[in-house]
């Protein structure tokens, strides 16, 4: 099943119209931000690995793209019960930098200045975090959607991290690079295809194609998690007997993906496969007591999965001062 809603036009219109975040008369989970002072990054450890979550900013998308196989009234009720806007899905964009052994691995490269004005902060926030982009040895792309890949090119269409080794799932690469794909998809998806192809072919990005279980570096491997896109991949980081599951967009909402795992979204290209993959990941993380990182979860997006009857709950991680 292929679902291609909302359209890019819907997204851009919503982004332009979205007001600044404030607390409305009805209490909401979104809090207004000061001009300065909120974190751009969050560092923690997993065994011997040093991990840093780095924000690329946020996305403001229509709620009509959530739970497209459910009753809209039920989706609205779910959001309101969780103190979330029934009109705008405000989503953070959480990138992970892993320093483990000799490897410094960045997961996804954001959207740069090619998607929404509220995103594209990754490179500036790397600088704020004191991370030298030249020290990044590996770049792993979970999938080829704009907010994960389009930031790979600078203004001269050259790769932003030419010294790094670039990794992309073989199935994902082959899907987006099909001859004639741009003219075979719906008109509102054509720009997504062109953007993916231009990003994959950026000068200086030499791709190594990965399959299920490919080891990027010791302690860091990819696993196939299709559905959101045909070749979507997640990562498992393991060190000192501890594990972190980096979900990409296999889980895209910190509440809905857990409590209603059978609901899928407009950008999930195969809804049924998305649900199957998500349930597998949720069960794996809950059973093995793995930490999880969600790309679109509230920053920094790190927590655990708790079984709750036939569904699950996201439990934010409790971090400790040294």
PDB file of C-alpha atoms in Angstrom:
ATOM      1  CA  UNK A   1       0.000   0.000   0.000  1.00  0.00           C
ATOM      2  CA  UNK A   2       1.424   3.392  -0.964  1.00  0.00           C
ATOM      3  CA  UNK A   3       0.257   6.484   0.911  1.00  0.00           C
ATOM      4  CA  UNK A   4       1.546   9.856  -0.229  1.00  0.00           C
ATOM      5  CA  UNK A   5      -0.224  12.387   1.952  1.00  0.00           C
ATOM      6  CA  UNK A   6       0.220  15.128   3.008  1.00  0.00           C
ATOM      7  CA  UNK A   7       1.647  16.713  -0.134  1.00  0.00           C
ATOM      8  CA  UNK A   8       4.750  18.870  -0.157  1.00  0.00           C
ATOM      9  CA  UNK A   9       2.468  21.844  -0.847  1.00  0.00           C
ATOM     10  CA  UNK A  10       0.563  21.049   2.351  1.00  0.00           C
ATOM     11  CA  UNK A  11       3.795  20.869   4.321  1.00  0.00           C
ATOM     12  CA  UNK A  12       5.151  24.183   3.085  1.00  0.00           C
ATOM     13  CA  UNK A  13       1.827  25.917   3.613  1.00  0.00           C
ATOM     14  CA  UNK A  14       1.627  24.627   7.167  1.00  0.00           C
ATOM     15  CA  UNK A  15       5.209  25.644   7.895  1.00  0.00           C
ATOM     16  CA  UNK A  16       4.577  29.175   6.645  1.00  0.00           C
ATOM     17  CA  UNK A  17       1.369  29.549   8.629  1.00  0.00           C
ATOM     18  CA  UNK A  18       2.520  27.956  11.887  1.00  0.00           C
ATOM     19  CA  UNK A  19       2.675  30.468  14.763  1.00  0.00           C
ATOM     20  CA  UNK A  20       5.475  30.703  17.295  1.00  0.00           C
ATOM     21  CA  UNK A  21       5.061  28.213  20.119  1.00  0.00           C
ATOM     22  CA  UNK A  22       3.341  29.595  23.191  1.00  0.00           C
ATOM     23  CA  UNK A  23       1.098  28.135  25.863  1.00  0.00           C
ATOM     24  CA  UNK A  24      -2.499  28.575  24.656  1.00  0.00           C
ATOM     25  CA  UNK A  25      -5.543  28.800  26.892  1.00  0.00           C
ATOM     26  CA  UNK A  26      -5.797  25.003  26.885  1.00  0.00           C
ATOM     27  CA  UNK A  27      -2.581  23.579  28.353  1.00  0.00           C
ATOM     28  CA  UNK A  28      -0.325  21.928  25.792  1.00  0.00           C
ATOM     29  CA  UNK A  29       2.901  19.973  25.972  1.00  0.00           C
ATOM     30  CA  UNK A  30       4.696  22.487  23.719  1.00  0.00           C
ATOM     31  CA  UNK A  31       6.452  25.243  25.661  1.00  0.00           C
ATOM     32  CA  UNK A  32       7.572  28.583  24.272  1.00  0.00           C
ATOM     33  CA  UNK A  33      11.337  28.912  23.869  1.00  0.00           C
ATOM     34  CA  UNK A  34      13.569  31.800  24.980  1.00  0.00           C
ATOM     35  CA  UNK A  35      15.703  33.508  22.352  1.00  0.00           C
ATOM     36  CA  UNK A  36      18.844  31.823  23.702  1.00  0.00           C
ATOM     37  CA  UNK A  37      19.868  29.234  26.209  1.00  0.00           C
ATOM     38  CA  UNK A  38      18.183  25.982  25.179  1.00  0.00           C
ATOM     39  CA  UNK A  39      20.522  23.109  24.352  1.00  0.00           C
ATOM     40  CA  UNK A  40      21.569  22.306  20.816  1.00  0.00           C
ATOM     41  CA  UNK A  41      23.094  18.995  21.875  1.00  0.00           C
ATOM     42  CA  UNK A  42      22.973  16.382  24.602  1.00  0.00           C
ATOM     43  CA  UNK A  43      25.895  14.095  25.479  1.00  0.00           C
ATOM     44  CA  UNK A  44      25.777  10.802  27.350  1.00  0.00           C
ATOM     45  CA  UNK A  45      27.589   7.471  27.490  1.00  0.00           C
ATOM     46  CA  UNK A  46      26.723   3.891  26.613  1.00  0.00           C
ATOM     47  CA  UNK A  47      29.383   1.525  27.912  1.00  0.00           C
ATOM     48  CA  UNK A  48      32.612   2.853  26.412  1.00  0.00           C
ATOM     49  CA  UNK A  49      30.813   4.834  23.693  1.00  0.00           C
ATOM     50  CA  UNK A  50      30.394   8.576  23.941  1.00  0.00           C
ATOM     51  CA  UNK A  51      27.127   9.632  22.289  1.00  0.00           C
ATOM     52  CA  UNK A  52      25.932  13.115  21.412  1.00  0.00           C
ATOM     53  CA  UNK A  53      22.431  13.932  20.200  1.00  0.00           C
ATOM     54  CA  UNK A  54      22.601  17.006  17.969  1.00  0.00           C
ATOM     55  CA  UNK A  55      19.534  18.914  16.872  1.00  0.00           C
ATOM     56  CA  UNK A  56      18.922  19.886  13.260  1.00  0.00           C
ATOM     57  CA  UNK A  57      15.943  21.985  14.404  1.00  0.00           C
ATOM     58  CA  UNK A  58      12.294  21.045  14.052  1.00  0.00           C
ATOM     59  CA  UNK A  59       9.519  20.343  11.577  1.00  0.00           C
ATOM     60  CA  UNK A  60       5.960  21.629  11.741  1.00  0.00           C
ATOM     61  CA  UNK A  61       3.697  19.399   9.682  1.00  0.00           C
ATOM     62  CA  UNK A  62      -0.064  18.939   9.329  1.00  0.00           C
ATOM     63  CA  UNK A  63      -1.661  16.568  11.824  1.00  0.00           C
ATOM     64  CA  UNK A  64      -3.603  15.179   8.848  1.00  0.00           C
ATOM     65  CA  UNK A  65      -0.483  13.143   8.097  1.00  0.00           C
ATOM     66  CA  UNK A  66      -0.699  11.205  11.376  1.00  0.00           C
ATOM     67  CA  UNK A  67      -2.659   7.972  11.741  1.00  0.00           C
ATOM     68  CA  UNK A  68      -4.010   8.093   8.201  1.00  0.00           C
ATOM     69  CA  UNK A  69      -5.563   4.620   8.566  1.00  0.00           C
ATOM     70  CA  UNK A  70      -7.466   5.630  11.725  1.00  0.00           C
ATOM     71  CA  UNK A  71     -10.587   7.682  12.394  1.00  0.00           C
ATOM     72  CA  UNK A  72      -9.466  11.352  12.326  1.00  0.00           C
ATOM     73  CA  UNK A  73     -11.608  12.067  15.371  1.00  0.00           C
ATOM     74  CA  UNK A  74      -9.798   9.327  17.285  1.00  0.00           C
ATOM     75  CA  UNK A  75      -6.424  10.716  16.228  1.00  0.00           C
ATOM     76  CA  UNK A  76      -7.459  14.192  17.358  1.00  0.00           C
ATOM     77  CA  UNK A  77      -8.657  12.832  20.694  1.00  0.00           C
ATOM     78  CA  UNK A  78      -5.374  10.962  21.166  1.00  0.00           C
ATOM     79  CA  UNK A  79      -3.349  14.119  20.571  1.00  0.00           C
ATOM     80  CA  UNK A  80      -5.466  16.222  22.898  1.00  0.00           C
ATOM     81  CA  UNK A  81      -5.198  13.630  25.673  1.00  0.00           C
ATOM     82  CA  UNK A  82      -1.424  13.870  25.321  1.00  0.00           C
ATOM     83  CA  UNK A  83      -1.487  17.695  25.481  1.00  0.00           C
ATOM     84  CA  UNK A  84      -0.519  17.988  21.816  1.00  0.00           C
ATOM     85  CA  UNK A  85      -1.890  20.280  19.153  1.00  0.00           C
ATOM     86  CA  UNK A  86      -4.711  18.777  17.062  1.00  0.00           C
ATOM     87  CA  UNK A  87      -3.620  20.930  14.118  1.00  0.00           C
ATOM     88  CA  UNK A  88       0.186  20.910  13.944  1.00  0.00           C
ATOM     89  CA  UNK A  89       2.580  18.028  14.483  1.00  0.00           C
ATOM     90  CA  UNK A  90       5.660  19.685  15.943  1.00  0.00           C
ATOM     91  CA  UNK A  91       8.577  17.259  15.653  1.00  0.00           C
ATOM     92  CA  UNK A  92      12.195  17.588  16.726  1.00  0.00           C
ATOM     93  CA  UNK A  93      15.032  16.270  14.552  1.00  0.00           C
ATOM     94  CA  UNK A  94      17.574  14.358  16.649  1.00  0.00           C
ATOM     95  CA  UNK A  95      20.843  13.292  15.045  1.00  0.00           C
ATOM     96  CA  UNK A  96      23.287  10.977  16.745  1.00  0.00           C
ATOM     97  CA  UNK A  97      27.065  11.222  16.798  1.00  0.00           C
ATOM     98  CA  UNK A  98      28.804   8.081  18.090  1.00  0.00           C
ATOM     99  CA  UNK A  99      32.417   8.098  19.237  1.00  0.00           C
ATOM    100  CA  UNK A 100      33.499   4.504  19.792  1.00  0.00           C
ATOM    101  CA  UNK A 101      37.035   3.244  19.368  1.00  0.00           C
ATOM    102  CA  UNK A 102      38.598   4.847  16.305  1.00  0.00           C
ATOM    103  CA  UNK A 103      35.227   5.647  14.712  1.00  0.00           C
ATOM    104  CA  UNK A 104      33.221   8.857  14.862  1.00  0.00           C
ATOM    105  CA  UNK A 105      29.893   8.079  13.233  1.00  0.00           C
ATOM    106  CA  UNK A 106      27.168  10.585  12.314  1.00  0.00           C
ATOM    107  CA  UNK A 107      23.663   9.261  11.682  1.00  0.00           C
ATOM    108  CA  UNK A 108      21.888  11.260   8.943  1.00  0.00           C
ATOM    109  CA  UNK A 109      22.834  14.743   7.731  1.00  0.00           C
ATOM    110  CA  UNK A 110      19.620  16.738   8.084  1.00  0.00           C
ATOM    111  CA  UNK A 111      18.019  18.851   5.388  1.00  0.00           C
ATOM    112  CA  UNK A 112      20.399  21.799   5.123  1.00  0.00           C
ATOM    113  CA  UNK A 113      18.685  24.804   3.546  1.00  0.00           C
ATOM    114  CA  UNK A 114      16.681  22.720   1.080  1.00  0.00           C
ATOM    115  CA  UNK A 115      13.534  21.816   3.035  1.00  0.00           C
ATOM    116  CA  UNK A 116      11.894  23.796   5.862  1.00  0.00           C
ATOM    117  CA  UNK A 117      13.239  26.992   7.416  1.00  0.00           C
ATOM    118  CA  UNK A 118      12.838  25.550  10.921  1.00  0.00           C
ATOM    119  CA  UNK A 119      15.471  22.864  10.237  1.00  0.00           C
ATOM    120  CA  UNK A 120      19.010  22.901   8.847  1.00  0.00           C
ATOM    121  CA  UNK A 121      20.848  23.632  12.130  1.00  0.00           C
ATOM    122  CA  UNK A 122      23.018  20.506  12.229  1.00  0.00           C
ATOM    123  CA  UNK A 123      26.357  21.976  11.170  1.00  0.00           C
ATOM    124  CA  UNK A 124      25.970  25.038  13.396  1.00  0.00           C
ATOM    125  CA  UNK A 125      25.010  22.865  16.350  1.00  0.00           C
ATOM    126  CA  UNK A 126      27.982  20.558  15.769  1.00  0.00           C
ATOM    127  CA  UNK A 127      30.120  23.674  16.185  1.00  0.00           C
ATOM    128  CA  UNK A 128      28.233  24.658  19.344  1.00  0.00           C
ATOM    129  CA  UNK A 129      28.860  21.168  20.724  1.00  0.00           C
ATOM    130  CA  UNK A 130      32.590  21.577  20.069  1.00  0.00           C
ATOM    131  CA  UNK A 131      32.621  18.801  17.463  1.00  0.00           C
ATOM    132  CA  UNK A 132      34.966  19.181  14.501  1.00  0.00           C
ATOM    133  CA  UNK A 133      33.133  17.975  11.351  1.00  0.00           C
ATOM    134  CA  UNK A 134      36.527  16.968   9.963  1.00  0.00           C
ATOM    135  CA  UNK A 135      36.797  14.345  12.699  1.00  0.00           C
ATOM    136  CA  UNK A 136      33.703  12.465  11.477  1.00  0.00           C
ATOM    137  CA  UNK A 137      34.868   9.199   9.918  1.00  0.00           C
ATOM    138  CA  UNK A 138      31.538   7.622   8.937  1.00  0.00           C
ATOM    139  CA  UNK A 139      28.138   8.958   7.853  1.00  0.00           C
ATOM    140  CA  UNK A 140      25.188   6.553   7.909  1.00  0.00           C
ATOM    141  CA  UNK A 141      21.895   7.499   6.243  1.00  0.00           C
ATOM    142  CA  UNK A 142      18.779   5.779   7.585  1.00  0.00           C
ATOM    143  CA  UNK A 143      16.725   6.695   4.496  1.00  0.00           C
ATOM    144  CA  UNK A 144      16.548   9.238   1.698  1.00  0.00           C
ATOM    145  CA  UNK A 145      13.769  11.562   2.856  1.00  0.00           C
ATOM    146  CA  UNK A 146      14.548  15.311   2.823  1.00  0.00           C
ATOM    147  CA  UNK A 147      15.074  15.816   6.566  1.00  0.00           C
ATOM    148  CA  UNK A 148      17.595  12.971   6.721  1.00  0.00           C
ATOM    149  CA  UNK A 149      19.596  13.343   3.489  1.00  0.00           C
ATOM    150  CA  UNK A 150      19.199  16.661   1.712  1.00  0.00           C
ATOM    151  CA  UNK A 151      21.763  18.375   3.937  1.00  0.00           C
ATOM    152  CA  UNK A 152      24.545  16.291   2.424  1.00  0.00           C
ATOM    153  CA  UNK A 153      25.384  19.002  -0.138  1.00  0.00           C
ATOM    154  CA  UNK A 154      26.805  22.461   0.449  1.00  0.00           C
ATOM    155  CA  UNK A 155      25.886  25.465  -1.686  1.00  0.00           C
ATOM    156  CA  UNK A 156      28.327  24.244  -4.357  1.00  0.00           C
ATOM    157  CA  UNK A 157      26.586  20.828  -4.523  1.00  0.00           C
ATOM    158  CA  UNK A 158      29.591  19.121  -2.969  1.00  0.00           C
ATOM    159  CA  UNK A 159      29.462  16.711  -0.033  1.00  0.00           C
ATOM    160  CA  UNK A 160      29.742  18.534   3.300  1.00  0.00           C
ATOM    161  CA  UNK A 161      31.921  15.813   4.844  1.00  0.00           C
ATOM    162  CA  UNK A 162      34.093  14.581   1.954  1.00  0.00           C
ATOM    163  CA  UNK A 163      36.622  12.918   4.270  1.00  0.00           C
ATOM    164  CA  UNK A 164      33.993  10.547   5.696  1.00  0.00           C
ATOM    165  CA  UNK A 165      32.876   7.160   4.408  1.00  0.00           C
ATOM    166  CA  UNK A 166      29.187   7.290   3.422  1.00  0.00           C
ATOM    167  CA  UNK A 167      26.777   4.392   4.002  1.00  0.00           C
ATOM    168  CA  UNK A 168      23.281   3.855   2.583  1.00  0.00           C
ATOM    169  CA  UNK A 169      21.094   0.762   2.462  1.00  0.00           C
ATOM    170  CA  UNK A 170      21.365  -1.118  -0.808  1.00  0.00           C
ATOM    171  CA  UNK A 171      17.581  -1.427  -1.179  1.00  0.00           C
ATOM    172  CA  UNK A 172      17.116   2.274  -0.376  1.00  0.00           C
ATOM    173  CA  UNK A 173      19.742   3.303  -2.934  1.00  0.00           C
ATOM    174  CA  UNK A 174      18.311   1.109  -5.644  1.00  0.00           C
ATOM    175  CA  UNK A 175      14.760   2.353  -5.065  1.00  0.00           C
ATOM    176  CA  UNK A 176      15.520   6.071  -5.311  1.00  0.00           C
ATOM    177  CA  UNK A 177      17.979   5.690  -8.181  1.00  0.00           C
ATOM    178  CA  UNK A 178      15.573   3.827 -10.478  1.00  0.00           C
ATOM    179  CA  UNK A 179      15.501   5.164 -14.018  1.00  0.00           C
ATOM    180  CA  UNK A 180      12.295   7.068 -14.648  1.00  0.00           C
ATOM    181  CA  UNK A 181      11.180   7.121 -10.996  1.00  0.00           C
ATOM    182  CA  UNK A 182      10.612  10.883 -10.963  1.00  0.00           C
ATOM    183  CA  UNK A 183       8.066  10.659 -13.769  1.00  0.00           C
ATOM    184  CA  UNK A 184       6.296   7.583 -12.395  1.00  0.00           C
ATOM    185  CA  UNK A 185       5.387   8.932  -8.938  1.00  0.00           C
ATOM    186  CA  UNK A 186       2.637  11.399  -8.088  1.00  0.00           C
ATOM    187  CA  UNK A 187       3.489  14.988  -9.094  1.00  0.00           C
ATOM    188  CA  UNK A 188       3.820  16.136  -5.487  1.00  0.00           C
ATOM    189  CA  UNK A 189       6.445  13.442  -4.858  1.00  0.00           C
ATOM    190  CA  UNK A 190       8.583  14.252  -7.881  1.00  0.00           C
ATOM    191  CA  UNK A 191      10.622  16.848  -6.028  1.00  0.00           C
ATOM    192  CA  UNK A 192      11.326  14.319  -3.280  1.00  0.00           C
ATOM    193  CA  UNK A 193      12.718  11.903  -5.870  1.00  0.00           C
ATOM    194  CA  UNK A 194      14.830  14.564  -7.593  1.00  0.00           C
ATOM    195  CA  UNK A 195      16.125  15.766  -4.229  1.00  0.00           C
ATOM    196  CA  UNK A 196      17.084  12.241  -3.202  1.00  0.00           C
ATOM    197  CA  UNK A 197      18.847  11.566  -6.487  1.00  0.00           C
ATOM    198  CA  UNK A 198      20.737  14.875  -6.399  1.00  0.00           C
ATOM    199  CA  UNK A 199      21.830  14.135  -2.841  1.00  0.00           C
ATOM    200  CA  UNK A 200      22.937  10.570  -3.550  1.00  0.00           C
ATOM    201  CA  UNK A 201      24.974  11.731  -6.541  1.00  0.00           C
ATOM    202  CA  UNK A 202      26.577  14.700  -4.728  1.00  0.00           C
ATOM    203  CA  UNK A 203      30.212  15.187  -5.671  1.00  0.00           C
ATOM    204  CA  UNK A 204      32.508  13.768  -3.013  1.00  0.00           C
ATOM    205  CA  UNK A 205      30.015  11.293  -1.535  1.00  0.00           C
ATOM    206  CA  UNK A 206      31.316   7.822  -2.316  1.00  0.00           C
ATOM    207  CA  UNK A 207      28.686   5.354  -1.108  1.00  0.00           C
ATOM    208  CA  UNK A 208      29.163   1.980   0.481  1.00  0.00           C
ATOM    209  CA  UNK A 209      25.886   0.064   0.240  1.00  0.00           C
ATOM    210  CA  UNK A 210      24.746  -1.851   3.298  1.00  0.00           C
ATOM    211  CA  UNK A 211      22.514  -4.836   3.987  1.00  0.00           C
ATOM    212  CA  UNK A 212      20.882  -6.214   7.115  1.00  0.00           C
ATOM    213  CA  UNK A 213      23.583  -6.699   9.752  1.00  0.00           C
ATOM    214  CA  UNK A 214      26.343  -4.741   8.006  1.00  0.00           C
ATOM    215  CA  UNK A 215      28.889  -3.550  10.575  1.00  0.00           C
ATOM    216  CA  UNK A 216      29.759   0.113  10.083  1.00  0.00           C
ATOM    217  CA  UNK A 217      32.486  -0.028  12.728  1.00  0.00           C
ATOM    218  CA  UNK A 218      33.070  -2.276  15.751  1.00  0.00           C
ATOM    219  CA  UNK A 219      29.976  -2.061  17.943  1.00  0.00           C
ATOM    220  CA  UNK A 220      27.880  -0.255  15.315  1.00  0.00           C
ATOM    221  CA  UNK A 221      25.692  -2.142  12.846  1.00  0.00           C
ATOM    222  CA  UNK A 222      22.647  -1.479  10.674  1.00  0.00           C
ATOM    223  CA  UNK A 223      19.457  -3.516  10.628  1.00  0.00           C
ATOM    224  CA  UNK A 224      16.813  -3.482   7.914  1.00  0.00           C
ATOM    225  CA  UNK A 225      13.594  -1.770   9.063  1.00  0.00           C
ATOM    226  CA  UNK A 226      11.526  -1.266   5.883  1.00  0.00           C
ATOM    227  CA  UNK A 227       8.104   0.301   5.530  1.00  0.00           C
ATOM    228  CA  UNK A 228       8.593   4.015   6.026  1.00  0.00           C
ATOM    229  CA  UNK A 229      10.682   3.721   2.870  1.00  0.00           C
ATOM    230  CA  UNK A 230      11.509   0.512   0.977  1.00  0.00           C
ATOM    231  CA  UNK A 231      15.071   0.357   2.282  1.00  0.00           C
ATOM    232  CA  UNK A 232      14.851   2.162   5.608  1.00  0.00           C
ATOM    233  CA  UNK A 233      17.541   1.038   8.049  1.00  0.00           C
ATOM    234  CA  UNK A 234      18.020   1.552  11.779  1.00  0.00           C
ATOM    235  CA  UNK A 235      21.199   1.142  13.820  1.00  0.00           C
ATOM    236  CA  UNK A 236      22.194  -0.834  16.888  1.00  0.00           C
ATOM    237  CA  UNK A 237      24.999   0.580  19.033  1.00  0.00           C
ATOM    238  CA  UNK A 238      26.528  -1.866  21.518  1.00  0.00           C
ATOM    239  CA  UNK A 239      29.238  -1.279  24.092  1.00  0.00           C
ATOM    240  CA  UNK A 240      29.985  -2.692  27.514  1.00  0.00           C
ATOM    241  CA  UNK A 241      26.937  -4.947  27.446  1.00  0.00           C
ATOM    242  CA  UNK A 242      24.580  -2.012  26.803  1.00  0.00           C
ATOM    243  CA  UNK A 243      22.570  -1.432  23.606  1.00  0.00           C
ATOM    244  CA  UNK A 244      20.936   1.551  21.923  1.00  0.00           C
ATOM    245  CA  UNK A 245      18.461   1.180  19.050  1.00  0.00           C
ATOM    246  CA  UNK A 246      18.543   4.204  16.730  1.00  0.00           C
ATOM    247  CA  UNK A 247      15.129   3.961  15.095  1.00  0.00           C
ATOM    248  CA  UNK A 248      15.258   6.637  12.400  1.00  0.00           C
ATOM    249  CA  UNK A 249      11.648   7.012  11.258  1.00  0.00           C
ATOM    250  CA  UNK A 250      10.625   3.409  11.968  1.00  0.00           C
ATOM    251  CA  UNK A 251       9.084   4.967  15.099  1.00  0.00           C
ATOM    252  CA  UNK A 252       8.146   8.543  14.307  1.00  0.00           C
ATOM    253  CA  UNK A 253       6.045   9.659  17.284  1.00  0.00           C
ATOM    254  CA  UNK A 254       7.001   9.227  20.931  1.00  0.00           C
ATOM    255  CA  UNK A 255       3.407   8.503  21.986  1.00  0.00           C
ATOM    256  CA  UNK A 256       1.409   7.374  18.980  1.00  0.00           C
ATOM    257  CA  UNK A 257       3.990   4.894  17.649  1.00  0.00           C
ATOM    258  CA  UNK A 258       3.945   3.153  21.040  1.00  0.00           C
ATOM    259  CA  UNK A 259       0.337   3.312  22.216  1.00  0.00           C
ATOM    260  CA  UNK A 260      -1.128   2.815  18.725  1.00  0.00           C
ATOM    261  CA  UNK A 261       1.557   0.909  16.799  1.00  0.00           C
ATOM    262  CA  UNK A 262      -1.002  -0.159  14.163  1.00  0.00           C
ATOM    263  CA  UNK A 263      -1.502   3.437  13.035  1.00  0.00           C
ATOM    264  CA  UNK A 264       0.741   4.576  10.222  1.00  0.00           C
ATOM    265  CA  UNK A 265       1.440   7.978   8.712  1.00  0.00           C
ATOM    266  CA  UNK A 266       1.159   9.656   5.347  1.00  0.00           C
ATOM    267  CA  UNK A 267       4.896   9.452   4.677  1.00  0.00           C
ATOM    268  CA  UNK A 268       5.050   5.736   5.487  1.00  0.00           C
ATOM    269  CA  UNK A 269       5.365   4.444   1.938  1.00  0.00           C
ATOM    270  CA  UNK A 270       4.098   0.958   2.825  1.00  0.00           C
ATOM    271  CA  UNK A 271       1.752   1.258   5.779  1.00  0.00           C
ATOM    272  CA  UNK A 272       1.325  -2.454   6.468  1.00  0.00           C
ATOM    273  CA  UNK A 273       5.085  -3.061   6.350  1.00  0.00           C
ATOM    274  CA  UNK A 274       5.661  -0.072   8.620  1.00  0.00           C
ATOM    275  CA  UNK A 275       3.371  -1.597  11.259  1.00  0.00           C
ATOM    276  CA  UNK A 276       5.032  -5.017  11.021  1.00  0.00           C
ATOM    277  CA  UNK A 277       8.506  -3.496  11.353  1.00  0.00           C
ATOM    278  CA  UNK A 278       7.493  -1.200  14.213  1.00  0.00           C
ATOM    279  CA  UNK A 279       5.974  -4.040  16.244  1.00  0.00           C
ATOM    280  CA  UNK A 280       9.122  -6.108  15.734  1.00  0.00           C
ATOM    281  CA  UNK A 281      11.328  -3.271  16.958  1.00  0.00           C
ATOM    282  CA  UNK A 282       9.104  -2.442  19.923  1.00  0.00           C
ATOM    283  CA  UNK A 283       9.055  -6.069  21.024  1.00  0.00           C
ATOM    284  CA  UNK A 284      12.818  -6.373  20.580  1.00  0.00           C
ATOM    285  CA  UNK A 285      13.585  -3.205  22.540  1.00  0.00           C
ATOM    286  CA  UNK A 286      11.155  -4.082  25.349  1.00  0.00           C
ATOM    287  CA  UNK A 287      12.292  -7.705  25.636  1.00  0.00           C
ATOM    288  CA  UNK A 288      16.012  -6.935  25.490  1.00  0.00           C
ATOM    289  CA  UNK A 289      15.644  -3.746  27.576  1.00  0.00           C
ATOM    290  CA  UNK A 290      17.431  -1.711  24.923  1.00  0.00           C
ATOM    291  CA  UNK A 291      17.582   2.054  25.054  1.00  0.00           C
ATOM    292  CA  UNK A 292      16.024   3.725  22.018  1.00  0.00           C
ATOM    293  CA  UNK A 293      16.581   6.998  20.207  1.00  0.00           C
ATOM    294  CA  UNK A 294      13.767   8.444  18.099  1.00  0.00           C
ATOM    295  CA  UNK A 295      14.631  10.955  15.399  1.00  0.00           C
ATOM    296  CA  UNK A 296      11.373  12.874  15.834  1.00  0.00           C
ATOM    297  CA  UNK A 297      10.879  12.309  19.576  1.00  0.00           C
ATOM    298  CA  UNK A 298      11.031  15.260  22.000  1.00  0.00           C
ATOM    299  CA  UNK A 299      14.699  16.263  22.300  1.00  0.00           C
ATOM    300  CA  UNK A 300      16.966  14.494  23.129  1.00  0.00           C
ATOM    301  CA  UNK A 301      14.689  11.587  22.190  1.00  0.00           C
ATOM    302  CA  UNK A 302      16.336   8.892  24.328  1.00  0.00           C
ATOM    303  CA  UNK A 303      14.400   6.419  26.457  1.00  0.00           C
ATOM    304  CA  UNK A 304      13.143   2.868  26.789  1.00  0.00           C
ATOM    305  CA  UNK A 305      10.194   0.786  25.599  1.00  0.00           C
ATOM    306  CA  UNK A 306       7.792  -0.592  28.196  1.00  0.00           C
ATOM    307  CA  UNK A 307       5.243  -3.274  27.310  1.00  0.00           C
ATOM    308  CA  UNK A 308       1.702  -2.158  28.139  1.00  0.00           C
ATOM    309  CA  UNK A 309      -0.834  -4.887  27.363  1.00  0.00           C
ATOM    310  CA  UNK A 310      -1.045  -5.212  23.578  1.00  0.00           C
ATOM    311  CA  UNK A 311       0.726  -1.888  23.154  1.00  0.00           C
ATOM    312  CA  UNK A 312       3.769  -0.086  24.536  1.00  0.00           C
ATOM    313  CA  UNK A 313       4.906   3.081  26.261  1.00  0.00           C
ATOM    314  CA  UNK A 314       7.916   5.303  25.711  1.00  0.00           C
ATOM    315  CA  UNK A 315       9.766   5.923  28.979  1.00  0.00           C
ATOM    316  CA  UNK A 316      12.174   8.887  28.715  1.00  0.00           C
ATOM    317  CA  UNK A 317      15.653   8.120  30.021  1.00  0.00           C
ATOM    318  CA  UNK A 318      16.691   9.517  33.382  1.00  0.00           C
ATOM    319  CA  UNK A 319      20.141  11.005  32.967  1.00  0.00           C
ATOM    320  CA  UNK A 320      22.526  11.606  35.863  1.00  0.00           C
ATOM    321  CA  UNK A 321      25.030  14.291  36.732  1.00  0.00           C
ATOM    322  CA  UNK A 322      28.612  13.041  37.024  1.00  0.00           C
TER     323      UNK A 322
END
